[in-house]
CSV table of C-alpha atoms in Angstrom, one decimal:
chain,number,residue,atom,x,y,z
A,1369,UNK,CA,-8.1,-24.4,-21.8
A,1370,UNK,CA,-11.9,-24.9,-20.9
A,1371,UNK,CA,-13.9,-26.7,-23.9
A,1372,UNK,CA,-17.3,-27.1,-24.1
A,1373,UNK,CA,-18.9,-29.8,-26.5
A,1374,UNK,CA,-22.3,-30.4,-27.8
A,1375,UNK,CA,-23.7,-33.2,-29.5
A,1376,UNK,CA,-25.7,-33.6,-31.7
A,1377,UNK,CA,-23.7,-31.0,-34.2
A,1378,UNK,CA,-27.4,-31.0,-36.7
A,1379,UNK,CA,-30.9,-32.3,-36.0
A,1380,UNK,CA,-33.7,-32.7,-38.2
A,1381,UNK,CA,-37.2,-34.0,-36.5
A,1382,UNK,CA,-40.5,-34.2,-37.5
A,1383,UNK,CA,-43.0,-31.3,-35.4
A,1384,UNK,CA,-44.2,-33.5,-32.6
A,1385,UNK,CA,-41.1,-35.2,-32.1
A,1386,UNK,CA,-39.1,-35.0,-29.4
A,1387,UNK,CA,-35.3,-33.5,-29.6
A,1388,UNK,CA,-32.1,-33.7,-27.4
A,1389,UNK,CA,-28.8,-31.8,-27.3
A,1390,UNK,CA,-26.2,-32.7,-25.0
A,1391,UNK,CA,-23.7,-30.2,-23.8
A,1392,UNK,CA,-20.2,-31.8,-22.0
A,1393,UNK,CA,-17.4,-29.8,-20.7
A,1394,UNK,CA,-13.5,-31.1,-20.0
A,1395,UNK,CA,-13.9,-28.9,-16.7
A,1396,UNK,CA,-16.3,-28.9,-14.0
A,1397,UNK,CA,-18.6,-26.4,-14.4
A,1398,UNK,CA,-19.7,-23.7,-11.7
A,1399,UNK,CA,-22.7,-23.6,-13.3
A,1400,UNK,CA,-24.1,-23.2,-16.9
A,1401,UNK,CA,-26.6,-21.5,-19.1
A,1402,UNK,CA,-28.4,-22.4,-22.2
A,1403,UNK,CA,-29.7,-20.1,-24.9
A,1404,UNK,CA,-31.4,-20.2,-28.5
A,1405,UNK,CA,-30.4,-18.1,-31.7
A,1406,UNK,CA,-32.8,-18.0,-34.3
A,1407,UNK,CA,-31.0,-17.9,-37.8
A,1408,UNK,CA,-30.0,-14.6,-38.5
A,1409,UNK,CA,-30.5,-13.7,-34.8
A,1410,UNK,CA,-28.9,-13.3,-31.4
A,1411,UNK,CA,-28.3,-15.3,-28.5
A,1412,UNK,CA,-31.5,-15.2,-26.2
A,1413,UNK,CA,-30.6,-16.6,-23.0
A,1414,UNK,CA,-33.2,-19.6,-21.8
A,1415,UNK,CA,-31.7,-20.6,-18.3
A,1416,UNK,CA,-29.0,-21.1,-16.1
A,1417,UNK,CA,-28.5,-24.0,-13.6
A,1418,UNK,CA,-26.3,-24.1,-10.4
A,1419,UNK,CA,-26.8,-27.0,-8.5
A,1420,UNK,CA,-25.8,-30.6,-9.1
A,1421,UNK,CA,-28.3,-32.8,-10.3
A,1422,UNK,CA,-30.9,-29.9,-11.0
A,1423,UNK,CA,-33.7,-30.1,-13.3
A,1424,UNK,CA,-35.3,-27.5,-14.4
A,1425,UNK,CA,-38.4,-26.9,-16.8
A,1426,UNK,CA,-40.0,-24.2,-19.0
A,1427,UNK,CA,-43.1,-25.6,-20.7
A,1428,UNK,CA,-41.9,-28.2,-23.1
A,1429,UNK,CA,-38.3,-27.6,-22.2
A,1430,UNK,CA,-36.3,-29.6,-19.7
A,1431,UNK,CA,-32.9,-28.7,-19.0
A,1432,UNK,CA,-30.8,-30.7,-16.4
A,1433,UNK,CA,-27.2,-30.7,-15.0
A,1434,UNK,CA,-25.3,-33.9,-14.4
A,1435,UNK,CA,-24.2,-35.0,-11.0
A,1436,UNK,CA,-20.6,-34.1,-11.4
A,1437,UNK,CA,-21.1,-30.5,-12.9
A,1438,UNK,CA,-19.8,-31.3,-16.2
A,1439,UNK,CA,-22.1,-32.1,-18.1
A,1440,UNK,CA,-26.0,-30.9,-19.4
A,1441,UNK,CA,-29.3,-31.5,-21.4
A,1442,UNK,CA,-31.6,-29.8,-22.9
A,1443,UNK,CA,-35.3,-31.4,-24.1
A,1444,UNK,CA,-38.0,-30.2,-26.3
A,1445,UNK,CA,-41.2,-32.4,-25.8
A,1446,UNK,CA,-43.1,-32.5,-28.8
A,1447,UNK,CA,-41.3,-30.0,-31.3
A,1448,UNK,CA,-42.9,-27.2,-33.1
A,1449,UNK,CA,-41.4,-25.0,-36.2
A,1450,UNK,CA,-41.2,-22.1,-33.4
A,1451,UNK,CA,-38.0,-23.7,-31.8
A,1452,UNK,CA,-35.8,-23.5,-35.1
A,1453,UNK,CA,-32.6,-22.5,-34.6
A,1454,UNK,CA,-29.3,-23.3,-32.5
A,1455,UNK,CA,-29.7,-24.2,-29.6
A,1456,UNK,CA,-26.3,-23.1,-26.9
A,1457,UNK,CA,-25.1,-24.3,-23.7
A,1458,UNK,CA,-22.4,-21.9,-22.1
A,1459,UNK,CA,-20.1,-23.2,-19.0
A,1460,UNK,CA,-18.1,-21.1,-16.4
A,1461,UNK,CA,-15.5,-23.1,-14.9
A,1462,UNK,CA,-14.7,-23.3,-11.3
A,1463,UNK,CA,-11.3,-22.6,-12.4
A,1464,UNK,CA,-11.9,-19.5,-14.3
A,1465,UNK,CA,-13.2,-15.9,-13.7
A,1466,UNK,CA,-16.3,-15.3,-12.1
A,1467,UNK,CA,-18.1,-14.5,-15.5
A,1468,UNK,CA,-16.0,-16.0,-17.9
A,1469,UNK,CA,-18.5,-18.4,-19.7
A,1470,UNK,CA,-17.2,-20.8,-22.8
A,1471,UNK,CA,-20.0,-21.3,-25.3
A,1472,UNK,CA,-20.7,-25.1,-26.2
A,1473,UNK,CA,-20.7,-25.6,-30.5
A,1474,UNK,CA,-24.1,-25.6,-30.2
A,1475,UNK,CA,-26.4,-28.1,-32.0
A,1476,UNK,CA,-28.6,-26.6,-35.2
A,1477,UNK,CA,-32.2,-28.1,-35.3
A,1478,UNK,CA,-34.7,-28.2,-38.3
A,1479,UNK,CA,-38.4,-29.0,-37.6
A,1480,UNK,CA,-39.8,-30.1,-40.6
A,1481,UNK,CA,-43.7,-29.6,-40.6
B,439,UNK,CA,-38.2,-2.7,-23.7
B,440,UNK,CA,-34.1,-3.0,-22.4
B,441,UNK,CA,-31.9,-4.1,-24.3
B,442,UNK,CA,-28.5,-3.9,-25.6
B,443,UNK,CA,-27.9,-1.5,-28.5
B,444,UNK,CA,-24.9,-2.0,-31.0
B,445,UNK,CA,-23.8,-0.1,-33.7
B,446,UNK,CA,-23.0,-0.1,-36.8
B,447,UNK,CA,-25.4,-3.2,-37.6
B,448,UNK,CA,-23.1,-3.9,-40.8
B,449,UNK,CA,-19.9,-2.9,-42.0
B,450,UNK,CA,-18.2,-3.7,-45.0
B,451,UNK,CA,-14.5,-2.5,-45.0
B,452,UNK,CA,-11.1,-2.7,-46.9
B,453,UNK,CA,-8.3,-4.5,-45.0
B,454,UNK,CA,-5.9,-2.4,-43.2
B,455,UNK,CA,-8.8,0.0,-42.7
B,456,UNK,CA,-9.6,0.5,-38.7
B,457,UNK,CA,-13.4,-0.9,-37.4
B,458,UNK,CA,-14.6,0.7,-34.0
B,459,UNK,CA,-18.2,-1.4,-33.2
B,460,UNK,CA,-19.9,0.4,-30.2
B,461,UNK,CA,-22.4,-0.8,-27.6
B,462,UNK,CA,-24.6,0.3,-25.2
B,463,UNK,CA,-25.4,-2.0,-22.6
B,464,UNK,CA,-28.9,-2.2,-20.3
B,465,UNK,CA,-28.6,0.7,-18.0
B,466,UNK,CA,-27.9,-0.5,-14.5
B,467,UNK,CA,-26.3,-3.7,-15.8
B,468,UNK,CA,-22.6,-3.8,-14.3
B,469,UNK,CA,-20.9,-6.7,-16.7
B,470,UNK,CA,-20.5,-6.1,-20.6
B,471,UNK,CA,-19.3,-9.2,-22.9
B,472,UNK,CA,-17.9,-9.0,-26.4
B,473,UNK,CA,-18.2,-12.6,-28.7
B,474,UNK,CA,-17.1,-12.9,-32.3
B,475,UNK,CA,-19.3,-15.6,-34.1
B,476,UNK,CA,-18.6,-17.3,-37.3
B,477,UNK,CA,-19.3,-20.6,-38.4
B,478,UNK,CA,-15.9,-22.3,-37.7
B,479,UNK,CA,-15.2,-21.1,-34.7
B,480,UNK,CA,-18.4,-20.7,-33.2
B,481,UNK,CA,-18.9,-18.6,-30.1
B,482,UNK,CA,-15.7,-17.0,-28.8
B,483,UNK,CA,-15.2,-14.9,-25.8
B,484,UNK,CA,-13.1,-12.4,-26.5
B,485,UNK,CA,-13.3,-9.6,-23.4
B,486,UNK,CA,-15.3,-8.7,-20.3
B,487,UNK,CA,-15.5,-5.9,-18.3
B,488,UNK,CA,-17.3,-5.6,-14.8
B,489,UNK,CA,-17.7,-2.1,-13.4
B,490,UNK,CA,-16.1,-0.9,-16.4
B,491,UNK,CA,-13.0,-2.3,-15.6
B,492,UNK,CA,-11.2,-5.2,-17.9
B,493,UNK,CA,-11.5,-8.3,-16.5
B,494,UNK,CA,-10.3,-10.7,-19.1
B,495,UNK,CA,-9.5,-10.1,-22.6
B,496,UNK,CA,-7.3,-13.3,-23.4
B,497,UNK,CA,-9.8,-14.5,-26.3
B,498,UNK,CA,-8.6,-11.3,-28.1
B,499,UNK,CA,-5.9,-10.7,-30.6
B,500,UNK,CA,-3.8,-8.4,-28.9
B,501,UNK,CA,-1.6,-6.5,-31.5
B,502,UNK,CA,-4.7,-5.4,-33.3
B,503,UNK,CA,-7.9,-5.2,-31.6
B,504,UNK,CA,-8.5,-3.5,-28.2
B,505,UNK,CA,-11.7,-3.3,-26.2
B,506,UNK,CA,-12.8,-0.2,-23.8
B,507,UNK,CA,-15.6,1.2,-21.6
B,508,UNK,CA,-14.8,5.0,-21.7
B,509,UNK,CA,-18.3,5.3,-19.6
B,510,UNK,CA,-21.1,2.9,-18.0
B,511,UNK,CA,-23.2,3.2,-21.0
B,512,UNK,CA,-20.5,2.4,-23.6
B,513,UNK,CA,-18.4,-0.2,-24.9
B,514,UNK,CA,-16.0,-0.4,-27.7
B,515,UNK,CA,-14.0,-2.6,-29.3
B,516,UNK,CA,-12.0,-1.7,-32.2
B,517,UNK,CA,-9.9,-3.5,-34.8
B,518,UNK,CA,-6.5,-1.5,-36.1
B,519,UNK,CA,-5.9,-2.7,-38.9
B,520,UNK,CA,-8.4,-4.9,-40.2
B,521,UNK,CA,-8.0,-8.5,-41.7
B,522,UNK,CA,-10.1,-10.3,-43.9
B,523,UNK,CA,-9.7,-12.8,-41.2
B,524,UNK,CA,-12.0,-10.6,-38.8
B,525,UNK,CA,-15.0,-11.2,-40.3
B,526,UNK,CA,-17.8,-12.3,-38.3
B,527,UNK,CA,-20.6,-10.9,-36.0
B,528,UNK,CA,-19.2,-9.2,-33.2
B,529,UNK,CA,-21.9,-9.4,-30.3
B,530,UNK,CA,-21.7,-7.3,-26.7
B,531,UNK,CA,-24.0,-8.5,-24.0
B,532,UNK,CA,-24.6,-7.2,-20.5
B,533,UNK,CA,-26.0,-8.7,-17.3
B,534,UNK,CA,-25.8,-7.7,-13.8
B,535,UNK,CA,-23.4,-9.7,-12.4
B,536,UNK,CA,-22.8,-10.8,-8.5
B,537,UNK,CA,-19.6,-12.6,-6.5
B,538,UNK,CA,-20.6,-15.4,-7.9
B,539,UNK,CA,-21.5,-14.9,-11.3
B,540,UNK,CA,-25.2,-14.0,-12.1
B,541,UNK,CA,-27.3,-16.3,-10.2
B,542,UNK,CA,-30.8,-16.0,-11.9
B,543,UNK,CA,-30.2,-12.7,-13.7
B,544,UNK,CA,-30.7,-13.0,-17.6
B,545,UNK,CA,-27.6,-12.1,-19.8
B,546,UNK,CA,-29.1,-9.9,-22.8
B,547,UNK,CA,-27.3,-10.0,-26.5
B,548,UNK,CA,-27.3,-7.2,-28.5
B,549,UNK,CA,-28.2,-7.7,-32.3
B,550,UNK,CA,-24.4,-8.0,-33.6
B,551,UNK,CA,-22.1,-6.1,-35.3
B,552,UNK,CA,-22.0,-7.8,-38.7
B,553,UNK,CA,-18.6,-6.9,-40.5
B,554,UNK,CA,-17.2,-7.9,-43.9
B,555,UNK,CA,-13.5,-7.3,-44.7
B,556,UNK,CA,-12.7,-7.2,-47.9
């Protein structure tokens, strides 16, 4: 079945660094969405992107999907302590239901001030 | 402010007792989800409903939990009988969902169902 992977599984960074996740999925993806949980919390969806190749930004985050549809990224420009938490990608394959989305493992990330 | 209302926010239960976690998704929203999290499995989809009718419900165990809209404004999903095993926060989330999935409408989590069988 559909898998979704995200690396890194843990990131610690220094506020004012910059941080990366990676999100890559054994199926091409109709399109895919990334959200934050704040420990303790739910799932707060950030964005979702369609197109090949798209980049799309909200104030210090960049989030972009790869060329083939299978893969995506999210980046935090200079990090603060607000964006604690776990950070999510979630994929719906062009195989699979309409809204049938697989959450990535998500990647955990620690600011340290 | 809409959003998503679950209930109960936390059970703690006996095994072999029956859970029934309840949501109430954003009116006008036409897609529920439910998701177990725990920490080694992550994220799991376990059933969806669009216009109240089951869609998919393979993530699910079949012979003991079952999922249900009775109505537009609620969800269950219930566990019969319960297993240490099913521990985990249950979330429901609702979006309003199109042909092709939800092109740029936000998907909204409720808070979780936290349950502990003991």
């Amino acid at each position: 079945g559909q898998q979704v992977m995200q690396i890194p599984q843990y990131q610690h960074v220094q506020e004012g660094e910059d941080f990366t996740t990676y999100c890559n999925s054994s199926t091409t993806l109709s399109n895919i969405q990334w959200y934050k949980q704040r420990p303790g919390g739910h799932p707060v969806f950030l964005i979702q992107l369609v197109k090949s190749g798209e980049v799309k930004k909200q104030k210090r985050l960049t989030f972009q999907f790869g060329e083939a549809k299978k893969n995506s990224s999210l980046h935090i420009t200079a990090t603060q302590t607000t964006d604690v938490g776990t950070y999510f990608c979630a994929g719906r394959s062009t195989t699979s239901g309409t809204y049938k989305y697989i959450f990535g493992t998500g990647t955990r990330l620690k600011v340290l001030a | 402010d809409a959003r998503v209302t679950q209930t109960p926010r936390h059970k703690v239960t006996e095994m072999g007792q029956e859970v029934t976690m309840r949501c109430q998704p954003i009116l006008g929203h036409n897609t529920v989800f439910w998701y177990r999290q725990t920490m080694m499995q992550g994220l799991e989809l376990l059933a969806y409903f669009r216009n109240r009718a089951p869609l998919d419900d393979s993530g699910m165990p079949k012979d003991r939990f079952s999922a249900e809209m009775p109505d537009a404004t609620l969800a269950t999903l219930k566990i019969q009988p319960s297993e240490p095993r099913d521990s985990a926060v249950y979330f429901c989330a609702s979006g309003l969902g199109d042909k092709t999935g939800f092109s740029g409408n936000t998907i909204y989590f409720g808070e979780g169902s936290w349950l502990t069988v003991v």
